[in-house]
PDB file of C-alpha atoms in Angstrom:
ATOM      1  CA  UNK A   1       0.000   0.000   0.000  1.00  0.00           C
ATOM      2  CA  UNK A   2       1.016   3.788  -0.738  1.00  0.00           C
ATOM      3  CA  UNK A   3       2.216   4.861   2.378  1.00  0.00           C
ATOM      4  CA  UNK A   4       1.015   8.139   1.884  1.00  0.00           C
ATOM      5  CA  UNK A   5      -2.282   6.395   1.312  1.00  0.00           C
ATOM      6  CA  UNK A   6      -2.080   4.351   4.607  1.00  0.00           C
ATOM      7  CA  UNK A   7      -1.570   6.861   6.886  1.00  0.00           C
ATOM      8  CA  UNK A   8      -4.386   9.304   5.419  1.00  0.00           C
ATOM      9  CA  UNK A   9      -6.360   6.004   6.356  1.00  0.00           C
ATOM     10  CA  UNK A  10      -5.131   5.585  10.063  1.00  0.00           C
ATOM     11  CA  UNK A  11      -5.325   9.444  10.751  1.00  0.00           C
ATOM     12  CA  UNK A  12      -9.177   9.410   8.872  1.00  0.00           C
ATOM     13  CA  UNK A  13      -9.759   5.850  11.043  1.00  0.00           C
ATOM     14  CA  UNK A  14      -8.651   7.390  14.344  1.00  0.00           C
ATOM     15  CA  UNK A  15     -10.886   9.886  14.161  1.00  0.00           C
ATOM     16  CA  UNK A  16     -13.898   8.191  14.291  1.00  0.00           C
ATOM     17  CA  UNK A  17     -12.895   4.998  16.572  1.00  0.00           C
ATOM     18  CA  UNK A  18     -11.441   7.513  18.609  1.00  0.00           C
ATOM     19  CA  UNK A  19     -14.313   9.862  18.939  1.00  0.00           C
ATOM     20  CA  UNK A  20     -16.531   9.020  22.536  1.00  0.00           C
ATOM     21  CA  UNK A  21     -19.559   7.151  21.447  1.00  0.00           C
ATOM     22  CA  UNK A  22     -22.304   4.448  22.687  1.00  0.00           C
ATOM     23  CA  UNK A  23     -19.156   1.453  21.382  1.00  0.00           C
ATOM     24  CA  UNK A  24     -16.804   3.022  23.597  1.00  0.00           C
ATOM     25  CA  UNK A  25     -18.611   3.241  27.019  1.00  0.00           C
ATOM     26  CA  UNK A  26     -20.000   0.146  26.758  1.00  0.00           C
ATOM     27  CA  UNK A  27     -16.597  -1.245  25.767  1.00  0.00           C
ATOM     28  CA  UNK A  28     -15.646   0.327  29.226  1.00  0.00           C
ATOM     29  CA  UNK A  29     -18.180  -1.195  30.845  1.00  0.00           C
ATOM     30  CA  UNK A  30     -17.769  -4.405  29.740  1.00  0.00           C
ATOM     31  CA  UNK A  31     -14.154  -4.134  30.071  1.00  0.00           C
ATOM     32  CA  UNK A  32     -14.699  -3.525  33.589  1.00  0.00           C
ATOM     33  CA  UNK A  33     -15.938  -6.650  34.021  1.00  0.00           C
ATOM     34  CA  UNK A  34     -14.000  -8.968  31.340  1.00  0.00           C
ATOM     35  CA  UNK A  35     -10.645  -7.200  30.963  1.00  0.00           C
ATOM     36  CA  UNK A  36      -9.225  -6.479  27.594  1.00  0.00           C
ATOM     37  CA  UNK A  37     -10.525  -9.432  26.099  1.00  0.00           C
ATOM     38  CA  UNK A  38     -13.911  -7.684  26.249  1.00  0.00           C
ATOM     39  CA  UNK A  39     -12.980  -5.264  24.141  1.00  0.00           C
ATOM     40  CA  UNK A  40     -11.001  -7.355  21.669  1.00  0.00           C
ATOM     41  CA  UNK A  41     -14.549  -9.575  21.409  1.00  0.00           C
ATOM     42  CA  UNK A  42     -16.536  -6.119  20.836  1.00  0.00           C
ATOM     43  CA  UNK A  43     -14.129  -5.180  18.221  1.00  0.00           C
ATOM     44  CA  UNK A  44     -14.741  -9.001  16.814  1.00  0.00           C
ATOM     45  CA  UNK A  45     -18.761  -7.964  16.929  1.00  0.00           C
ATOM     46  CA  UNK A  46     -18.429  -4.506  15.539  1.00  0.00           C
ATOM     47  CA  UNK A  47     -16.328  -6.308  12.305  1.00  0.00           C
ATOM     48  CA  UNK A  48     -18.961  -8.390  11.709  1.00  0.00           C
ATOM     49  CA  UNK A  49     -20.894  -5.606  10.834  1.00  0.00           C
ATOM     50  CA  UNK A  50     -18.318  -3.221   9.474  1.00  0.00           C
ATOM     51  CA  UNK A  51     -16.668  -5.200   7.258  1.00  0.00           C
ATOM     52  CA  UNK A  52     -19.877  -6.255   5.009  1.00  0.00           C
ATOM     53  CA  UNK A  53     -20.278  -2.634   5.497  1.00  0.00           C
ATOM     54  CA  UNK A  54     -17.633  -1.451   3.563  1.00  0.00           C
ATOM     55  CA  UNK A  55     -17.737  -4.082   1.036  1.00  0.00           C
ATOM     56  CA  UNK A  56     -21.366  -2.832   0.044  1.00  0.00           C
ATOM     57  CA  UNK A  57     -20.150   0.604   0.130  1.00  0.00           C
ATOM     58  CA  UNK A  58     -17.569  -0.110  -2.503  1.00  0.00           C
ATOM     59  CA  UNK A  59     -19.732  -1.762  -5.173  1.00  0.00           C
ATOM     60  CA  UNK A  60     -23.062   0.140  -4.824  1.00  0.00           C
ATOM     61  CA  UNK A  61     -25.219  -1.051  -2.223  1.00  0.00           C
ATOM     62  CA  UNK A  62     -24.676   1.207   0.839  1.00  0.00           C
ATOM     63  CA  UNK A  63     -26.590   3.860  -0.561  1.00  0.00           C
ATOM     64  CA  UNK A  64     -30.283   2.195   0.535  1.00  0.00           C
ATOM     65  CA  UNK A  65     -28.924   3.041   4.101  1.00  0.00           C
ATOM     66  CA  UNK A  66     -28.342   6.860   3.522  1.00  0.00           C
ATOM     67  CA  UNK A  67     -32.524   7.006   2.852  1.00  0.00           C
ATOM     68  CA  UNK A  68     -34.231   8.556   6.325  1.00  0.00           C
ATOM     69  CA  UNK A  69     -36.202   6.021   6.870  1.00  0.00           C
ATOM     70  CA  UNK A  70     -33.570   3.382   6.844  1.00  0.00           C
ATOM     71  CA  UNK A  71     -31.477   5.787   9.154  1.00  0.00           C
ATOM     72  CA  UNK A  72     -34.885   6.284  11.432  1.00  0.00           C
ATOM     73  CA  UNK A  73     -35.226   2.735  11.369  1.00  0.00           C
ATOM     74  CA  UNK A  74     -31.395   2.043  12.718  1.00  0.00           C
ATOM     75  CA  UNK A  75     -31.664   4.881  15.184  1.00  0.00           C
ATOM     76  CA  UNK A  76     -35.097   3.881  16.786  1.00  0.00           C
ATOM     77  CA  UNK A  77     -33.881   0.264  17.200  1.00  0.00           C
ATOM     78  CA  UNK A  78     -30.333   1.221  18.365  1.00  0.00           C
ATOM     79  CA  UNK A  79     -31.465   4.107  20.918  1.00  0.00           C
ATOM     80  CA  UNK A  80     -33.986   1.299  22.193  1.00  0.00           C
ATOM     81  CA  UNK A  81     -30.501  -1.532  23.083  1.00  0.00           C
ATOM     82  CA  UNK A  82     -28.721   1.532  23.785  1.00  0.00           C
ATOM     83  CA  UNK A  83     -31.262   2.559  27.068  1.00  0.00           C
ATOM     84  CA  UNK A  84     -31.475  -1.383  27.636  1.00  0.00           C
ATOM     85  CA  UNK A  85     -27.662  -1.981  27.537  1.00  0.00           C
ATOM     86  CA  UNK A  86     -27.964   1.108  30.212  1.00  0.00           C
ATOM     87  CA  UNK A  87     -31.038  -0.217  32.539  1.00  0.00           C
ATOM     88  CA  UNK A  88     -28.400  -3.530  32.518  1.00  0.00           C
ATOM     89  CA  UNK A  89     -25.255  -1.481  33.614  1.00  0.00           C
ATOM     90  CA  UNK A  90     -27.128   0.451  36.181  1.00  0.00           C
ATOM     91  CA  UNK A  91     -28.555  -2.730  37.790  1.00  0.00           C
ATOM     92  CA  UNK A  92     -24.898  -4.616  37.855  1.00  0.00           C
ATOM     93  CA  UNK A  93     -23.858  -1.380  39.488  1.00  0.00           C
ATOM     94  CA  UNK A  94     -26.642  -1.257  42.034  1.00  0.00           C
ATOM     95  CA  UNK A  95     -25.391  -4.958  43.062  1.00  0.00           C
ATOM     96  CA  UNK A  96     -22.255  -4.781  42.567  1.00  0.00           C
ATOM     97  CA  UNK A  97     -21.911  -9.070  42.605  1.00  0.00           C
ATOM     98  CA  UNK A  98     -21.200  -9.233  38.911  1.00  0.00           C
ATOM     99  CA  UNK A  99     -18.443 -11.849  38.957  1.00  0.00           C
ATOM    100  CA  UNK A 100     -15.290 -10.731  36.691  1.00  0.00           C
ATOM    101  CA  UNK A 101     -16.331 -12.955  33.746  1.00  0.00           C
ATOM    102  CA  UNK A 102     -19.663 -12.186  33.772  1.00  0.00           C
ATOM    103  CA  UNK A 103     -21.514  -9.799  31.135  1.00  0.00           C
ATOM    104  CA  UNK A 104     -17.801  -9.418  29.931  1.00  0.00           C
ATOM    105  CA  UNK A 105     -17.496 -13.227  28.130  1.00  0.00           C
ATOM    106  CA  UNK A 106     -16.648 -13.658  24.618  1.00  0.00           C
ATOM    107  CA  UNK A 107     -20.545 -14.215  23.722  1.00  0.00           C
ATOM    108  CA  UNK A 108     -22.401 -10.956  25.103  1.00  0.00           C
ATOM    109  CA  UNK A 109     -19.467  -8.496  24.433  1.00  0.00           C
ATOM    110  CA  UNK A 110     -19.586  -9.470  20.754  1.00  0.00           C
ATOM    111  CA  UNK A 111     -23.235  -9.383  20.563  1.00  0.00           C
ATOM    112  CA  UNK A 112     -22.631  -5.728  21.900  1.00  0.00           C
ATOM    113  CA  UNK A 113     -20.533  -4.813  19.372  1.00  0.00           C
ATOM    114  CA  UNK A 114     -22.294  -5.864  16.668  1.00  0.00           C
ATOM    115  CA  UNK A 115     -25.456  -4.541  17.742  1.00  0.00           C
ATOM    116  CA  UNK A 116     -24.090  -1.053  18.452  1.00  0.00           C
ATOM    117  CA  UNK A 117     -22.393  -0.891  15.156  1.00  0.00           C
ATOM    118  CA  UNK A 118     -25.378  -2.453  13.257  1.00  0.00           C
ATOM    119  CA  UNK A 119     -28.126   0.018  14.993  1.00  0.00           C
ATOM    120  CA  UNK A 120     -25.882   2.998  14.851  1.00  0.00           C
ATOM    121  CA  UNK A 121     -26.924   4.884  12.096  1.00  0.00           C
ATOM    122  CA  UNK A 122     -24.220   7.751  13.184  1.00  0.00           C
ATOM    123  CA  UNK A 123     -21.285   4.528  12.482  1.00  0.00           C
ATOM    124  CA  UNK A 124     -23.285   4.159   8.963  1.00  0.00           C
ATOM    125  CA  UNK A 125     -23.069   7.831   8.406  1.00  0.00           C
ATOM    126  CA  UNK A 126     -19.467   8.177   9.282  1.00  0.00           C
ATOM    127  CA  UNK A 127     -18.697   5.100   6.703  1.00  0.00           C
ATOM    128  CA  UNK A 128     -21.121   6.886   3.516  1.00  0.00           C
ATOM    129  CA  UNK A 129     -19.917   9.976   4.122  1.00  0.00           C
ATOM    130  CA  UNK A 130     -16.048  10.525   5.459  1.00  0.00           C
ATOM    131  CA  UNK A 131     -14.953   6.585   4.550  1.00  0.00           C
ATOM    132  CA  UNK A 132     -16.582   6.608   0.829  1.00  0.00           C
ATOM    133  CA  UNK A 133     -13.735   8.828  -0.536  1.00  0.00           C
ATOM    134  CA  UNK A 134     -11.430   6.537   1.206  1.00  0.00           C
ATOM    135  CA  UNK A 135     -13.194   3.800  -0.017  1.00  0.00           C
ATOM    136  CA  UNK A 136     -13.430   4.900  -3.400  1.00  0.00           C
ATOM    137  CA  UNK A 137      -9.357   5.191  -3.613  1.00  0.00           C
ATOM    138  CA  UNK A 138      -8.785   2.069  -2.179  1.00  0.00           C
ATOM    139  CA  UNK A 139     -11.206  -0.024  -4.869  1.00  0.00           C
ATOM    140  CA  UNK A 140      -9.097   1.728  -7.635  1.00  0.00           C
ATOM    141  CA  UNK A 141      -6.140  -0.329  -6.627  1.00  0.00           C
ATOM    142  CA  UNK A 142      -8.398  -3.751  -7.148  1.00  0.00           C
ATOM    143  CA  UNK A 143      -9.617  -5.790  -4.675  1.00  0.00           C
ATOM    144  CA  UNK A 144      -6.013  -6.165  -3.258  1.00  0.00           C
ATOM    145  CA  UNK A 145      -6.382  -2.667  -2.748  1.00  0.00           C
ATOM    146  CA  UNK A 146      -9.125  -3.063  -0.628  1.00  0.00           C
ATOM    147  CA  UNK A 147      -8.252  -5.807   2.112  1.00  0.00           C
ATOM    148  CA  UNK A 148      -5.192  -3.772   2.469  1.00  0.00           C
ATOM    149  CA  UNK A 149      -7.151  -0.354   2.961  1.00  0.00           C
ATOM    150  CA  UNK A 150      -9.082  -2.366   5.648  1.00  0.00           C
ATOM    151  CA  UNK A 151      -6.290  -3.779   7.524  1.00  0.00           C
ATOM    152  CA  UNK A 152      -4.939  -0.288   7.822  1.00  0.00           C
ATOM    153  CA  UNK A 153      -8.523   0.548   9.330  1.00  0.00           C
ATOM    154  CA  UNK A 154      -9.606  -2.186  11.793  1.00  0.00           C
ATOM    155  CA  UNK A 155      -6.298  -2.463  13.738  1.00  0.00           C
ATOM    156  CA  UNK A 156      -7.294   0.856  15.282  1.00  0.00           C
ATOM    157  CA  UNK A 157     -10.889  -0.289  17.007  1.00  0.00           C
ATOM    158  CA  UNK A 158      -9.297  -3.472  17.963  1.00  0.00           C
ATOM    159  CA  UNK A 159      -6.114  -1.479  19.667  1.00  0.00           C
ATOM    160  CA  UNK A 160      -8.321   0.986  21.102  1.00  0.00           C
ATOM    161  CA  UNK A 161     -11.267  -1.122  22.060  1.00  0.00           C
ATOM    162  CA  UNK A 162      -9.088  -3.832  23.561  1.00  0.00           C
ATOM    163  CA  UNK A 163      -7.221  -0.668  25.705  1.00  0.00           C
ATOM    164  CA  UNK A 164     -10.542   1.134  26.870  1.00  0.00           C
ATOM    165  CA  UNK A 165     -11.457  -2.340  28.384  1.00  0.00           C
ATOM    166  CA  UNK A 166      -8.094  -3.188  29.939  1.00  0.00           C
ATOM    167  CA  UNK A 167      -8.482   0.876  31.573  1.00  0.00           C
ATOM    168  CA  UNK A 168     -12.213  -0.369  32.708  1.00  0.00           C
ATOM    169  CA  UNK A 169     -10.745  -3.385  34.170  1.00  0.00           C
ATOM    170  CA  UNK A 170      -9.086  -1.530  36.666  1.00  0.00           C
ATOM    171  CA  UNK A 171     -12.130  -0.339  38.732  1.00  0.00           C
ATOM    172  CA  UNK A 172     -12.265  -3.931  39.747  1.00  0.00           C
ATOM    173  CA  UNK A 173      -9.663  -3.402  42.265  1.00  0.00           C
ATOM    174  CA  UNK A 174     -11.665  -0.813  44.330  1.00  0.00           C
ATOM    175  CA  UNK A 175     -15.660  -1.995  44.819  1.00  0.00           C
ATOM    176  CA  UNK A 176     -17.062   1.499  44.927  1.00  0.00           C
ATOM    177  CA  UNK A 177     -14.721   2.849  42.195  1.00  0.00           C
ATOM    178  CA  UNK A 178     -16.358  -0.136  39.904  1.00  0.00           C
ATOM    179  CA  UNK A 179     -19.798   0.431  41.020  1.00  0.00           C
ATOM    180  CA  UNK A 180     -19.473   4.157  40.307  1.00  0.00           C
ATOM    181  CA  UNK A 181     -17.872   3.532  36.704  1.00  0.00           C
ATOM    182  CA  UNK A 182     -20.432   1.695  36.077  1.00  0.00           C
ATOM    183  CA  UNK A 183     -23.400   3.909  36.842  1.00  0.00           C
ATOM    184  CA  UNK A 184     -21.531   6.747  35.040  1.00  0.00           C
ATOM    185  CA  UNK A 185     -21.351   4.968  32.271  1.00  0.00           C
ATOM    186  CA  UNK A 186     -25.118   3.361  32.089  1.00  0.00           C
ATOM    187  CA  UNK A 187     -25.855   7.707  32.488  1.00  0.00           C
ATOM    188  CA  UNK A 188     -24.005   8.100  29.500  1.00  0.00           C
ATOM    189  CA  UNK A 189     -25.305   5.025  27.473  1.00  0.00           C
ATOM    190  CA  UNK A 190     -28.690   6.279  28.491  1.00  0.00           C
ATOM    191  CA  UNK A 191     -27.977   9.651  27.096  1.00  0.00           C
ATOM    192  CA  UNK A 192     -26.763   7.944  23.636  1.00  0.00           C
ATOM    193  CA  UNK A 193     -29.753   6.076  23.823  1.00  0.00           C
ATOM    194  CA  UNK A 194     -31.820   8.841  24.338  1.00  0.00           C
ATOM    195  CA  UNK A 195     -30.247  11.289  21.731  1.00  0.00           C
ATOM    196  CA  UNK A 196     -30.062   8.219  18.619  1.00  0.00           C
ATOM    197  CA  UNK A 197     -34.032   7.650  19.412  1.00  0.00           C
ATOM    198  CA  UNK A 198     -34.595  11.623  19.313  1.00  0.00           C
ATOM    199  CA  UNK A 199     -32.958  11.777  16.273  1.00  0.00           C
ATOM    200  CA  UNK A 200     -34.345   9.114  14.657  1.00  0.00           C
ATOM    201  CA  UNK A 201     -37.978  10.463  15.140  1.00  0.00           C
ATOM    202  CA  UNK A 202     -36.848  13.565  14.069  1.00  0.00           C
ATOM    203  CA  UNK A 203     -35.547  11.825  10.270  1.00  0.00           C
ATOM    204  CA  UNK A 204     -38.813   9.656  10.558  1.00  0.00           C
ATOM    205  CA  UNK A 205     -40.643  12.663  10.865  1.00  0.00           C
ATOM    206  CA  UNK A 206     -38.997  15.069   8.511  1.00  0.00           C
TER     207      UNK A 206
END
């Protein structure tokens, strides 16, 4: 791959896996209880998604996800897990007997990243509008060109991902400090929640 290329695509990447969202705090949240291999098995869920994602994109079929009712359909089914994934958090924090395997196993942590990425219409956005361009260059070098353009993408969430869970993890060693990261972060999952479903009626309705 053009270097030149690859880096426009890690510095264009990091920007959105970077950027605080519903994947990261619950990656946090999870991590808390599972360690980094929470987040590595989100990152597994969210490339389940992404990575069919990207492949439409390049040959013509994302665009039936840019129509508002698709998006109001994503958003209103995404805000409702979001607020559920919350209600979940808040109750582990309330008890506080979570054992350190729990809600953080390979199973449920995938399932969280896929459903987060798949009922995110903001993640679909971010791919048809700033990764299309990126997308676009890489498909001119073949299909080669491609596979390389998203190995020089995914890295990131799984680096990141597997990091903000490993951070999470550490509120393990202090009881309150866990049961207070947790509840912060069910407020804030409850906010996404909240602000996805707003803005989906808002497409639905316009």
């Amino acid at each position: 791959m053009d270097p030149a290329f690859a880096a426009k695509v890690v510095v264009v990447s990091a920007s959105g896996a970077l950027a605080p969202g519903p994947l990261t705090a619950s990656t946090a949240a999870l991590g808390a209880r599972g360690g980094w291999r929470a987040g590595f098995s989100v990152a597994v869920g969210h490339t389940l998604v992404e990575l069919p994602l990207v492949v439409a994109i390049a040959y013509g079929v994302g665009s039936a996800l840019s129509s508002p009712l698709a998006r109001a359909l994503l958003g209103a089914v995404g805000g409702a897990f979001m607020v559920l994934f919350a209600a979940l958090t808040l109750k582990a924090a309330a008890g506080g007997g979570l054992e350190a395997g729990g809600s953080g196993r390979f199973g449920s942590a995938l399932a969280a990243g896929a459903a987060l990425s798949l009922f995110n219409p903001f993640f679909i956005m971010w791919w048809l509008g700033v990764g299309s361009p990126l997308i676009a260059e890489a498909v001119g070098r073949g299909a080669r060109g491609l596979l390389e353009f998203y190995a020089a993408h995914v890295w990131i969430d799984y680096a990141w991902l597997s990091l903000v869970a490993e951070l999470g993890s550490v509120a393990r060693l202090n009881g309150r400090a866990y049961r207070a990261l947790l509840a912060a972060l069910a407020l804030l999952m409850l906010y996404f929640g909240a602000s996805t479903a707003l803005t989906a009626a808002s497409w639905l309705a316009g």
